[in-house]
Protein backbone atom coordinates (compact mmCIF):
# COMPACT_ATOMS: atom_id res chain seq x y z
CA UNK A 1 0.00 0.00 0.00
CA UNK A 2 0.97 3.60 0.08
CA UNK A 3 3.81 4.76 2.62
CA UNK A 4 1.36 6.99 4.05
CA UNK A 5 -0.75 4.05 5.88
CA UNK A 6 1.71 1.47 6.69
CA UNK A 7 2.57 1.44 10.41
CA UNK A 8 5.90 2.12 11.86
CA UNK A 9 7.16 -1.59 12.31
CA UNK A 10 6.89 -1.82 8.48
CA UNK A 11 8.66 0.82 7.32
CA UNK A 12 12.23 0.28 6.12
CA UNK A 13 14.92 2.12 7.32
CA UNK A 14 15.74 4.13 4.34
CA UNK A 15 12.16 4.89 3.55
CA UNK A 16 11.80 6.64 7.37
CA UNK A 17 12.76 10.05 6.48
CA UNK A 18 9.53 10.31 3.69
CA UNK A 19 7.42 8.65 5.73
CA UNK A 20 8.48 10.88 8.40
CA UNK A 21 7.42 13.38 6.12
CA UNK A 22 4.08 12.81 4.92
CA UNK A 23 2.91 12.03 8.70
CA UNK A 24 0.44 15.34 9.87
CA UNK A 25 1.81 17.01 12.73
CA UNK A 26 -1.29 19.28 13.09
CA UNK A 27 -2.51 19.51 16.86
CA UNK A 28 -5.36 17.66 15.60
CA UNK A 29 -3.18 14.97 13.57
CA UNK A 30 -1.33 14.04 16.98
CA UNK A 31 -4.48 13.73 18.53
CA UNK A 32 -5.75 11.18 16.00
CA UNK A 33 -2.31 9.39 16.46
CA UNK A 34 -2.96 9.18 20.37
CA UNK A 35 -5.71 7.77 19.64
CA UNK A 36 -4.83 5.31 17.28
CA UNK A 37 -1.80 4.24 19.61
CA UNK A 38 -4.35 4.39 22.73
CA UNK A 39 -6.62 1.59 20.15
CA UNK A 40 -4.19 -0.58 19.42
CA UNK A 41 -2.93 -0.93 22.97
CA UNK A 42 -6.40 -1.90 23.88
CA UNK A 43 -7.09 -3.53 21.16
CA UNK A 44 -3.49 -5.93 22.23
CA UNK A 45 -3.82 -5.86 25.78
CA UNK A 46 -6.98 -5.28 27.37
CA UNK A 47 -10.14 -6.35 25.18
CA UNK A 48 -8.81 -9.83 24.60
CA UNK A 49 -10.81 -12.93 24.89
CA UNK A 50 -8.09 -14.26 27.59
CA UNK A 51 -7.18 -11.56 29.12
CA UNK A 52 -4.12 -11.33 31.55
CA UNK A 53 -1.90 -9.16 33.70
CA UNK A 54 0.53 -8.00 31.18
CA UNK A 55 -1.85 -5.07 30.00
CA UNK A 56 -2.81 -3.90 33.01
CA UNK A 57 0.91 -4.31 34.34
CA UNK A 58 2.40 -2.39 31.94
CA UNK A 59 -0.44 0.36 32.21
CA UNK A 60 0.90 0.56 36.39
CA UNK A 61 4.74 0.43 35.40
CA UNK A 62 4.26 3.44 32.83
CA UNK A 63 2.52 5.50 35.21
CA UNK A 64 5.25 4.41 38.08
CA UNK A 65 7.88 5.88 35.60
CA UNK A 66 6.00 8.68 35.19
CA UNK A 67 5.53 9.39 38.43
CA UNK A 68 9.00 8.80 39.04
CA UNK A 69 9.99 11.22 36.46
CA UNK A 70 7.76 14.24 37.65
CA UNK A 71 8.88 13.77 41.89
CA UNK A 72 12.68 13.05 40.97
CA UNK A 73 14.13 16.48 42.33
CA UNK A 74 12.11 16.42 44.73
CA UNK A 75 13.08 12.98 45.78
CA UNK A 76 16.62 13.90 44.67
CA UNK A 77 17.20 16.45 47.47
CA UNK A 78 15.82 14.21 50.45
CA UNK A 79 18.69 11.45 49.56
CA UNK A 80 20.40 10.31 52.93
CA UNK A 81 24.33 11.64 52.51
CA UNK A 82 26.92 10.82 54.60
CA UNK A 83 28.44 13.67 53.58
CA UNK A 84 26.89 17.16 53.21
């Protein structure tokens, strides 16, 4: 098919920088691409017929990343140092 709608696993390496290019970057392009990622994860992960712990897992460790990200100067400056 066109460049355009093949997904990012099946684009070849030296084919990236036009598809790159053709992808919309409009505020509401990225929102449709949000949403397409935020699909397919459910799609994978949740709304399965067996469903299991690895979609919901990953879901917790993301946000524990991310919440590790936002508090990390604050937890950076309450370290225990032997030394001040």
């Amino acid at each position: 098919g066109p460049l355009r709608e093949r997904p990012l696993l099946e684009v070849r390496l030296g084919e990236l920088h036009t598809w790159i290019s053709t992808c919309d970057f409009s505020p509401q392009g990225l929102l449709g691409a949000a949403h397409r990622a935020w699909s397919s994860y459910c799609a994978k992960y949740i709304h399965v017929r067996q469903g299991g712990a690895p979609g919901i897992s990953m879901l917790l460790a993301g946000y524990c990343l991310l919440s590790y990200g936002w508090n990390y100067q604050h937890l950076k400056q309450h370290r225990w140092r032997k030394y001040h």
